[in-house]
Amino acid sequence: MSIARRVAVSVATFCRKQGVLAAACALAAVSVHAQSVEQVSQQWLNNALAQGSASPQEMPLRLEVELGRLDPRLNLAPCARMEPYLPNGSKLWGRTRIGIRCLEGSRLWNVFMPVTVKAWGPAWVLTNNVTLGDVLAPQDAMQSEVDWAAETAAVIALPDDWVGQSAARSLSSGQTLRQGMVRAPQLFKAGSPVKVVAGGSGFQVTSSGQALSAGGQGQAVRVRMDNGRIVSGTVNARGEVVVNQ
């Protein structure tokens, strides 16, 4: 008999002998069992973090885990063997949960334990407020240690990925730069005349058209040609639209 089951049986026996109220006995049994569930969960989490399965990033990060608590109203039957697992679609990153199921007991059960995984590492933090469309300069952010898992969007770890980029929305001082916050600076507006480049092996053809949307380097745009035909292409560093072949 497992330790958890022996303790639960002892509590129940004590309650019967002393005439304690049934509700109090049930609460005592739950608290003892919940502690056992927490211990199993913590051990499983420690092993998972030690194996590096929590971080989806390549850069080494300092991981911390905070184990939540089960609902104290749960009345879990004693269990001789429990199995923690990661639910489908979940990952050990940020606010998440793990499942614990009873595989051997008088009444099988399955519960979910709230978990918070923090991943501390270097990132870039804004030193001042930035408005939509502002082009970021090196002095607009400083490197600091932040929790990468605090938000779902990945952090922008390299300065080359944000210096010279424009703000995709208004940002506040102290915010960590993450994907989706910056984009390539706008090189032309919707309705602007643009140069369209198409070519193949050993030849290149240029023509002109009208941009149907604003465009920045690397962005996909559509262009209405002088003959009315609409083509799609990618904006290069010179503001030309290279037609997809």
Coordinates of C-alpha atoms in Angstrom, one line a residue:
M1 CA 0.0 0.0 0.0
S2 CA 1.4 3.4 -1.0
I3 CA 2.2 6.1 1.7
A4 CA -0.6 8.3 0.4
R5 CA -3.1 5.5 0.7
R6 CA -1.9 4.5 4.2
V7 CA -2.2 8.1 5.4
A8 CA -5.7 8.4 3.9
V9 CA -6.9 5.2 5.5
S10 CA -5.4 6.3 8.9
V11 CA -7.3 9.6 8.7
A12 CA -10.6 7.8 7.9
T13 CA -10.0 5.4 10.8
F14 CA -9.3 8.2 13.2
C15 CA -12.4 10.0 12.2
R16 CA -14.6 7.0 12.7
K17 CA -13.2 6.3 16.2
Q18 CA -13.4 9.9 17.3
G19 CA -16.8 10.6 15.9
V20 CA -15.6 13.6 13.8
L21 CA -18.1 15.0 11.3
A22 CA -18.0 13.3 7.9
A23 CA -17.4 16.6 6.1
A24 CA -14.3 17.3 8.2
C25 CA -13.0 13.8 7.5
A26 CA -13.5 14.3 3.8
L27 CA -11.7 17.6 3.9
A28 CA -8.7 16.1 5.7
A29 CA -8.5 13.2 3.3
V30 CA -8.6 15.6 0.3
S31 CA -5.8 17.8 1.7
V32 CA -3.5 14.8 2.3
H33 CA -4.2 13.5 -1.1
A34 CA -3.8 16.9 -2.8
Q35 CA -0.4 17.2 -1.2
S36 CA 0.6 13.9 -2.8
V37 CA -0.7 15.1 -6.2
E38 CA 1.4 18.2 -5.8
Q39 CA 4.5 16.2 -5.0
V40 CA 4.0 13.9 -8.0
S41 CA 3.5 17.0 -10.2
Q42 CA 6.5 18.8 -8.9
Q43 CA 8.8 15.8 -9.4
W44 CA 7.5 15.4 -13.0
L45 CA 8.0 19.1 -13.7
N46 CA 11.5 19.1 -12.3
N47 CA 12.4 16.2 -14.6
A48 CA 10.8 17.8 -17.7
L49 CA 12.7 21.1 -17.0
A50 CA 16.0 19.3 -16.4
Q51 CA 15.6 17.6 -19.8
G52 CA 15.0 21.0 -21.5
S53 CA 11.6 20.1 -22.8
A54 CA 10.0 23.3 -21.6
S55 CA 11.7 25.9 -23.8
P56 CA 10.8 26.1 -27.5
Q57 CA 13.7 28.6 -27.9
E58 CA 17.2 27.7 -29.0
M59 CA 18.9 30.2 -26.6
P60 CA 19.8 28.9 -23.1
L61 CA 17.3 30.3 -20.6
R62 CA 17.0 30.2 -16.8
L63 CA 13.8 28.4 -16.1
E64 CA 11.6 28.7 -13.1
V65 CA 8.3 26.9 -12.4
E66 CA 5.5 27.8 -10.1
L67 CA 3.1 25.0 -9.2
G68 CA -0.5 26.1 -8.6
R69 CA -3.1 24.4 -6.3
L70 CA -6.0 22.1 -7.0
D71 CA -9.5 23.2 -6.1
P72 CA -9.8 22.4 -2.4
R73 CA -13.4 21.3 -3.0
L74 CA -12.2 18.3 -5.0
N75 CA -12.9 15.0 -3.3
L76 CA -10.3 12.7 -4.9
A77 CA -10.3 9.0 -4.0
P78 CA -7.0 7.5 -2.7
C79 CA -4.8 6.5 -5.5
A80 CA -1.9 4.0 -5.4
R81 CA -0.4 5.1 -8.8
M82 CA -0.7 8.5 -10.5
E83 CA 0.6 9.6 -13.9
P84 CA 1.3 13.2 -14.8
Y85 CA 1.1 14.2 -18.5
L86 CA 1.1 17.2 -20.7
P87 CA -2.4 17.7 -22.3
N88 CA -2.6 17.8 -26.1
G89 CA -2.1 21.3 -27.4
S90 CA -0.3 22.4 -24.2
K91 CA 3.4 23.2 -23.7
L92 CA 5.5 24.0 -20.6
W93 CA 5.7 27.7 -21.4
G94 CA 4.0 30.6 -19.6
R95 CA 0.7 30.0 -17.9
T96 CA -0.3 26.4 -18.7
R97 CA -1.4 23.2 -16.9
I98 CA -0.5 19.6 -16.6
G99 CA -2.8 16.6 -16.2
I100 CA -2.6 14.0 -13.4
R101 CA -4.6 10.8 -13.7
C102 CA -5.2 8.0 -11.3
L103 CA -4.2 4.6 -12.8
E104 CA -4.8 2.4 -9.7
G105 CA -7.4 3.1 -7.1
S106 CA -10.9 2.4 -5.9
R107 CA -12.2 5.3 -8.1
L108 CA -10.1 6.5 -11.1
W109 CA -9.9 10.3 -11.7
N110 CA -8.3 12.9 -13.8
V111 CA -7.4 16.4 -12.7
F112 CA -5.5 19.4 -14.1
M113 CA -2.9 21.3 -12.1
P114 CA -2.2 25.0 -13.0
V115 CA 1.5 25.7 -13.7
T116 CA 3.4 28.8 -14.6
V117 CA 6.8 28.4 -16.3
K118 CA 9.1 31.4 -16.5
A119 CA 12.0 31.6 -18.8
W120 CA 14.5 34.3 -18.0
G121 CA 16.9 35.5 -20.7
P122 CA 18.4 38.5 -22.5
A123 CA 16.0 40.7 -24.6
W124 CA 15.5 44.3 -25.7
V125 CA 13.4 46.6 -23.6
L126 CA 12.1 50.0 -24.8
T127 CA 13.6 53.0 -23.1
N128 CA 10.9 55.4 -24.2
N129 CA 7.4 55.5 -25.7
V130 CA 7.2 54.8 -29.5
T131 CA 4.3 55.8 -31.7
L132 CA 2.9 53.9 -34.7
G133 CA 5.3 54.2 -37.7
D134 CA 8.3 55.5 -35.8
V135 CA 11.6 54.0 -37.0
L136 CA 13.6 52.5 -34.1
A137 CA 17.1 53.6 -33.5
P138 CA 19.7 51.8 -31.2
Q139 CA 19.1 54.2 -28.3
D140 CA 15.4 53.3 -28.3
A141 CA 15.9 50.1 -26.4
M142 CA 18.4 48.5 -24.0
Q143 CA 19.2 44.9 -23.2
S144 CA 17.8 43.4 -20.0
E145 CA 16.8 40.1 -18.5
V146 CA 13.1 39.4 -19.0
D147 CA 10.7 36.5 -18.8
W148 CA 10.5 35.3 -22.4
A149 CA 7.4 33.2 -21.5
A150 CA 5.4 36.1 -20.1
E151 CA 3.7 36.5 -23.5
T152 CA 3.0 34.1 -26.4
A153 CA 4.9 36.2 -29.0
A154 CA 8.6 35.3 -29.2
V155 CA 11.1 38.0 -28.1
I156 CA 13.3 39.8 -30.6
A157 CA 16.7 38.7 -29.4
L158 CA 19.0 40.3 -32.0
P159 CA 19.3 44.1 -32.6
D160 CA 19.5 43.6 -36.3
D161 CA 15.9 42.4 -36.2
W162 CA 14.5 45.7 -34.8
V163 CA 17.0 48.6 -35.4
G164 CA 15.8 50.4 -38.5
Q165 CA 12.4 48.8 -38.4
S166 CA 9.2 50.8 -37.8
A167 CA 6.7 50.3 -34.9
A168 CA 3.7 48.3 -36.0
R169 CA 1.7 49.9 -33.2
S170 CA 2.2 52.4 -30.4
L171 CA 4.5 50.9 -27.7
S172 CA 5.3 52.0 -24.2
S173 CA 8.6 52.4 -22.4
G174 CA 9.5 49.2 -20.5
Q175 CA 7.9 46.9 -23.0
T176 CA 9.9 43.9 -24.3
L177 CA 10.3 43.9 -28.0
R178 CA 8.5 40.9 -29.5
Q179 CA 7.6 39.6 -32.9
G180 CA 4.7 41.5 -34.4
M181 CA 5.7 44.8 -32.8
V182 CA 7.9 46.0 -35.6
R183 CA 7.9 45.8 -39.4
A184 CA 9.9 47.0 -42.4
P185 CA 9.6 50.7 -43.0
Q186 CA 7.1 51.8 -45.6
L187 CA 8.7 52.5 -48.9
F188 CA 5.6 53.5 -50.8
K189 CA 1.9 54.2 -50.1
A190 CA -1.2 52.6 -51.7
G191 CA -1.8 54.3 -55.0
S192 CA 1.8 55.2 -55.6
P193 CA 3.5 54.4 -58.9
V194 CA 6.0 51.6 -58.5
K195 CA 8.6 49.8 -60.7
V196 CA 7.8 46.2 -61.4
V197 CA 10.6 43.8 -62.1
A198 CA 10.2 40.4 -63.7
G199 CA 12.8 38.1 -65.2
G200 CA 14.3 34.7 -65.6
S201 CA 17.5 33.0 -66.5
G202 CA 19.7 35.6 -68.3
F203 CA 17.0 38.3 -68.8
Q204 CA 15.0 41.0 -66.8
V205 CA 12.0 43.0 -67.8
T206 CA 10.9 46.2 -66.0
S207 CA 7.6 47.9 -66.3
S208 CA 5.4 50.2 -64.1
G209 CA 2.2 50.0 -62.3
Q210 CA 0.2 51.3 -59.3
A211 CA 0.5 49.8 -55.9
L212 CA -2.8 48.6 -54.4
S213 CA -1.4 48.8 -50.8
A214 CA 1.5 50.3 -48.9
G215 CA 4.7 48.3 -49.1
G216 CA 7.9 47.8 -47.1
Q217 CA 10.9 45.6 -47.8
G218 CA 10.1 41.9 -47.8
Q219 CA 6.3 42.5 -47.9
A220 CA 4.0 40.9 -50.5
V221 CA 2.0 43.4 -52.4
R222 CA -0.3 43.6 -55.5
V223 CA 0.2 46.0 -58.3
R224 CA -2.2 47.1 -61.1
M225 CA -0.3 47.3 -64.3
D226 CA -0.9 49.9 -67.0
N227 CA -2.9 47.4 -69.1
G228 CA -5.2 46.7 -66.1
R229 CA -3.7 43.3 -65.2
I230 CA -3.0 42.7 -61.5
V231 CA 0.2 41.0 -60.5
S232 CA 1.7 40.0 -57.1
G233 CA 5.3 40.4 -56.0
T234 CA 7.7 41.1 -53.1
V235 CA 9.1 44.6 -52.3
N236 CA 13.0 44.7 -52.4
A237 CA 15.2 47.2 -50.6
R238 CA 15.0 49.7 -53.5
G239 CA 11.2 49.8 -53.3
E240 CA 10.8 47.8 -56.5
V241 CA 8.2 45.0 -56.7
V242 CA 9.8 41.7 -57.8
V243 CA 7.1 39.6 -59.5
N244 CA 6.7 36.1 -58.2
Q245 CA 7.7 33.5 -60.8

